[in-house]
CSV table of C-alpha atoms in Angstrom, one decimal:
chain,number,residue,atom,x,y,z
A,262,UNK,CA,0.1,-0.1,-0.1
A,263,UNK,CA,1.2,3.4,-0.9
A,264,UNK,CA,2.2,5.4,2.2
A,265,UNK,CA,3.4,8.8,3.0
A,266,UNK,CA,4.4,9.7,6.7
A,267,UNK,CA,5.6,12.8,8.0
A,268,UNK,CA,7.6,13.5,11.1
A,269,UNK,CA,7.4,15.0,13.6
A,270,UNK,CA,3.8,15.8,13.9
A,271,UNK,CA,4.7,19.1,15.6
A,272,UNK,CA,7.9,21.1,16.1
A,273,UNK,CA,8.7,24.3,17.9
A,274,UNK,CA,11.9,26.2,17.4
A,275,UNK,CA,13.5,29.3,18.7
A,276,UNK,CA,14.1,31.8,16.2
A,277,UNK,CA,17.5,31.0,14.4
A,278,UNK,CA,17.5,27.5,15.5
A,279,UNK,CA,17.8,25.1,12.2
A,280,UNK,CA,16.2,22.2,11.9
A,281,UNK,CA,14.7,19.5,9.4
A,282,UNK,CA,11.3,17.8,8.7
A,283,UNK,CA,11.1,14.5,7.3
A,284,UNK,CA,8.7,12.9,4.7
A,285,UNK,CA,9.0,9.2,4.2
A,286,UNK,CA,7.3,7.4,1.4
A,287,UNK,CA,6.4,3.8,0.3
A,288,UNK,CA,5.2,4.0,-3.0
A,289,UNK,CA,5.3,1.7,-6.4
A,290,UNK,CA,6.9,4.3,-8.6
A,291,UNK,CA,7.5,7.7,-7.9
A,292,UNK,CA,6.6,10.7,-10.3
A,293,UNK,CA,7.3,13.5,-8.1
A,294,UNK,CA,7.6,14.5,-4.4
A,295,UNK,CA,6.0,17.9,-3.8
A,296,UNK,CA,6.2,20.4,-0.5
A,297,UNK,CA,3.6,22.6,0.5
A,298,UNK,CA,3.2,25.2,3.2
A,299,UNK,CA,-0.3,25.6,4.7
A,300,UNK,CA,-0.9,28.7,6.8
A,301,UNK,CA,-4.1,28.5,9.1
A,302,UNK,CA,-7.5,29.1,7.3
A,303,UNK,CA,-5.8,29.0,4.0
A,304,UNK,CA,-5.2,26.6,1.1
A,305,UNK,CA,-1.6,24.8,0.6
A,306,UNK,CA,0.7,27.1,-1.1
A,307,UNK,CA,3.5,25.3,-3.5
A,308,UNK,CA,7.0,25.4,-2.5
A,309,UNK,CA,9.0,22.6,-4.3
A,310,UNK,CA,8.8,19.7,-6.6
A,311,UNK,CA,11.5,16.8,-6.5
A,312,UNK,CA,11.7,14.1,-9.2
A,313,UNK,CA,14.7,12.0,-8.7
A,314,UNK,CA,17.0,10.9,-5.7
A,315,UNK,CA,19.9,13.2,-5.1
A,316,UNK,CA,17.8,16.2,-6.4
A,317,UNK,CA,18.0,19.5,-4.1
A,318,UNK,CA,15.7,22.7,-4.5
A,319,UNK,CA,16.2,25.9,-2.4
A,320,UNK,CA,14.1,28.8,-1.7
A,321,UNK,CA,15.3,31.5,0.9
A,322,UNK,CA,15.5,29.7,4.3
A,323,UNK,CA,14.3,26.3,2.8
A,324,UNK,CA,16.1,23.5,1.1
A,325,UNK,CA,14.5,20.2,0.0
A,326,UNK,CA,16.1,17.1,-0.7
A,327,UNK,CA,15.3,13.7,-1.9
A,328,UNK,CA,16.6,10.0,-1.4
A,329,UNK,CA,14.9,6.9,-2.6
A,330,UNK,CA,13.1,6.6,0.5
A,331,UNK,CA,12.4,10.0,2.0
A,332,UNK,CA,12.7,13.6,1.6
A,333,UNK,CA,13.7,16.2,4.1
A,334,UNK,CA,12.9,20.1,4.2
A,335,UNK,CA,15.6,21.7,5.9
A,336,UNK,CA,15.0,25.0,7.8
A,337,UNK,CA,18.2,27.4,8.0
A,338,UNK,CA,17.8,30.1,10.7
A,339,UNK,CA,14.1,30.2,10.9
A,340,UNK,CA,12.1,33.2,11.5
A,341,UNK,CA,8.5,33.6,13.1
A,342,UNK,CA,7.0,34.0,9.8
A,343,UNK,CA,8.1,30.6,8.8
A,344,UNK,CA,5.4,29.1,11.2
A,345,UNK,CA,3.1,27.0,9.3
A,346,UNK,CA,2.0,23.5,8.6
A,347,UNK,CA,4.4,22.0,6.1
A,348,UNK,CA,2.7,19.3,3.8
A,349,UNK,CA,4.6,16.5,1.7
A,350,UNK,CA,2.6,14.8,-1.2
A,351,UNK,CA,3.8,12.4,-3.8
A,352,UNK,CA,2.6,11.4,-7.4
A,353,UNK,CA,2.5,7.8,-8.1
A,354,UNK,CA,3.0,6.2,-11.5
A,355,UNK,CA,-0.4,5.2,-13.1
A,356,UNK,CA,-2.3,7.5,-10.6
A,357,UNK,CA,-3.9,9.7,-13.1
A,358,UNK,CA,-2.1,12.8,-11.7
A,359,UNK,CA,-3.6,13.0,-8.2
A,360,UNK,CA,-1.5,13.6,-5.1
A,361,UNK,CA,-1.2,11.3,-2.0
A,362,UNK,CA,-0.6,13.8,1.0
A,363,UNK,CA,1.1,13.2,4.4
A,364,UNK,CA,-0.5,14.3,7.5
A,365,UNK,CA,1.8,17.4,7.7
A,366,UNK,CA,4.2,18.8,10.3
A,367,UNK,CA,3.1,21.9,12.4
A,368,UNK,CA,6.1,24.1,12.8
A,369,UNK,CA,6.1,26.9,15.3
A,370,UNK,CA,8.8,29.4,15.5
A,371,UNK,CA,9.3,31.4,18.4
A,372,UNK,CA,10.7,35.1,18.5
B,181,UNK,CA,-4.6,36.4,-10.9
B,182,UNK,CA,-7.2,34.7,-9.0
B,183,UNK,CA,-6.0,31.3,-9.5
B,184,UNK,CA,-8.6,28.8,-7.9
B,185,UNK,CA,-11.5,30.4,-6.3
B,186,UNK,CA,-13.9,28.6,-4.2
B,187,UNK,CA,-17.6,29.5,-2.8
B,188,UNK,CA,-18.6,29.7,-0.4
B,189,UNK,CA,-16.0,30.0,2.4
B,190,UNK,CA,-18.0,28.8,5.2
B,191,UNK,CA,-21.3,26.9,5.4
B,192,UNK,CA,-23.5,25.1,8.2
B,193,UNK,CA,-26.0,22.7,7.1
B,194,UNK,CA,-28.5,20.5,8.8
B,195,UNK,CA,-28.2,16.6,8.5
B,196,UNK,CA,-29.8,15.7,5.3
B,197,UNK,CA,-29.7,19.2,3.5
B,198,UNK,CA,-28.0,19.3,0.1
B,199,UNK,CA,-25.4,21.9,-1.2
B,200,UNK,CA,-22.9,22.4,-4.0
B,201,UNK,CA,-19.5,23.7,-3.6
B,202,UNK,CA,-18.4,25.8,-6.6
B,203,UNK,CA,-14.6,25.9,-7.9
B,204,UNK,CA,-13.3,27.8,-10.6
B,205,UNK,CA,-9.9,28.3,-12.1
B,206,UNK,CA,-8.5,30.9,-14.5
B,207,UNK,CA,-5.2,29.3,-15.2
B,208,UNK,CA,-6.6,27.2,-18.3
B,209,UNK,CA,-5.6,23.9,-16.4
B,210,UNK,CA,-6.8,20.7,-17.8
B,211,UNK,CA,-7.1,18.6,-14.4
B,212,UNK,CA,-9.2,19.7,-11.4
B,213,UNK,CA,-9.5,18.0,-8.1
B,214,UNK,CA,-11.6,18.0,-4.7
B,215,UNK,CA,-10.0,17.2,-1.7
B,216,UNK,CA,-11.0,17.2,2.1
B,217,UNK,CA,-8.9,18.0,5.1
B,218,UNK,CA,-9.4,16.6,8.3
B,219,UNK,CA,-7.4,16.7,11.5
B,220,UNK,CA,-4.8,14.2,11.6
B,221,UNK,CA,-5.8,12.7,8.5
B,222,UNK,CA,-4.0,15.0,5.8
B,223,UNK,CA,-5.7,15.9,2.6
B,224,UNK,CA,-7.7,13.1,1.0
B,225,UNK,CA,-9.0,13.0,-2.8
B,226,UNK,CA,-12.7,12.9,-3.2
B,227,UNK,CA,-13.0,13.2,-6.8
B,228,UNK,CA,-11.1,14.5,-9.8
B,229,UNK,CA,-11.4,15.3,-13.2
B,230,UNK,CA,-8.5,14.7,-15.5
B,231,UNK,CA,-9.8,16.5,-18.3
B,232,UNK,CA,-13.0,18.7,-19.3
B,233,UNK,CA,-15.7,15.8,-19.8
B,234,UNK,CA,-14.2,13.3,-17.4
B,235,UNK,CA,-14.7,12.6,-13.9
B,236,UNK,CA,-13.4,9.8,-11.4
B,237,UNK,CA,-13.6,8.8,-8.0
B,238,UNK,CA,-10.8,9.3,-5.6
B,239,UNK,CA,-10.0,7.8,-2.3
B,240,UNK,CA,-13.2,8.9,-0.4
B,241,UNK,CA,-16.1,9.4,-3.0
B,242,UNK,CA,-19.1,8.2,-0.9
B,243,UNK,CA,-21.7,10.7,-0.2
B,244,UNK,CA,-20.5,13.0,-3.1
B,245,UNK,CA,-21.1,13.8,-6.7
B,246,UNK,CA,-19.2,16.1,-9.2
B,247,UNK,CA,-19.7,18.0,-12.3
B,248,UNK,CA,-17.0,19.2,-14.6
B,249,UNK,CA,-19.2,22.1,-16.0
B,250,UNK,CA,-16.5,23.2,-18.4
B,251,UNK,CA,-12.7,23.5,-18.4
B,252,UNK,CA,-12.9,26.2,-15.7
B,253,UNK,CA,-15.4,25.0,-13.4
B,254,UNK,CA,-15.7,21.8,-11.2
B,255,UNK,CA,-18.4,21.5,-8.7
B,256,UNK,CA,-18.7,19.2,-5.9
B,257,UNK,CA,-22.5,18.1,-4.4
B,258,UNK,CA,-23.6,16.7,-1.3
B,259,UNK,CA,-27.0,15.3,-1.7
B,260,UNK,CA,-27.8,14.5,2.0
B,261,UNK,CA,-25.3,16.1,4.3
B,262,UNK,CA,-23.9,13.8,7.1
B,263,UNK,CA,-22.1,15.0,10.5
B,264,UNK,CA,-19.1,12.8,9.0
B,265,UNK,CA,-19.0,15.2,6.2
B,266,UNK,CA,-17.9,18.2,8.6
B,267,UNK,CA,-14.5,19.1,7.2
B,268,UNK,CA,-12.5,21.7,5.1
B,269,UNK,CA,-12.8,21.2,1.3
B,270,UNK,CA,-10.2,22.3,-0.9
B,271,UNK,CA,-10.3,22.4,-4.9
B,272,UNK,CA,-7.2,22.3,-6.9
B,273,UNK,CA,-6.0,22.4,-10.5
B,274,UNK,CA,-2.9,21.1,-12.5
B,275,UNK,CA,-1.5,21.9,-15.9
B,276,UNK,CA,-1.2,18.4,-16.6
B,277,UNK,CA,1.5,15.7,-16.4
B,278,UNK,CA,3.8,15.7,-13.3
B,279,UNK,CA,3.2,19.3,-12.3
B,280,UNK,CA,2.2,21.1,-9.1
B,281,UNK,CA,-1.3,21.5,-7.9
B,282,UNK,CA,-2.7,24.9,-7.0
B,283,UNK,CA,-5.2,25.2,-4.3
B,284,UNK,CA,-8.2,27.3,-3.4
B,285,UNK,CA,-8.6,28.9,-0.1
B,286,UNK,CA,-11.0,26.0,1.0
B,287,UNK,CA,-14.7,26.0,2.2
B,288,UNK,CA,-15.2,24.9,5.9
B,289,UNK,CA,-18.4,23.0,6.2
B,290,UNK,CA,-20.0,22.1,9.3
B,291,UNK,CA,-22.9,19.5,9.3
B,292,UNK,CA,-25.0,19.6,12.4
């Protein structure tokens, strides 16, 4: 069965304290791994797409990496405005383009 | 750019009532989706439309129907609402292939 698991469920950091969020997956044929940010009361906002093991993408304080079993979202020197829920999703071969989501990591960055 | 627009933003229904959630995208995307989001469950696919004129069931389709009215619009209908359908509903669209999905702002539905 295809599964996407995110950890931890919640993470509290001090401003400037770097850390990583994990997204592990067991799927039959990965066609893309996506990271989204979701603010309270809003829809998910696209951050990154990764397609193959070894690929990395960066945007400001965020860096996403991908291996054959998992993806990490590294947050360097976070700020309070980085507080949000971060969602990981995969697109699976033969799945007609829909995404399978993990349950998310709720990140709180304290000033 | 409006992107993906959902209406209404909030709705309270009584058990057994019906309603339609509306979604429209202005990005000329071929594929559209309806997800529901529940605490601790992540986003789960209800129905999707890979292209205009086609619709297919997702992971949790029971109790819902959809209509792809044209390339821009994809509606979700609850014929007889149940408390288990209390959730936040998101519409999304993609250009096609292995590309990112763009989401609307969501509809928070409560069934009492």
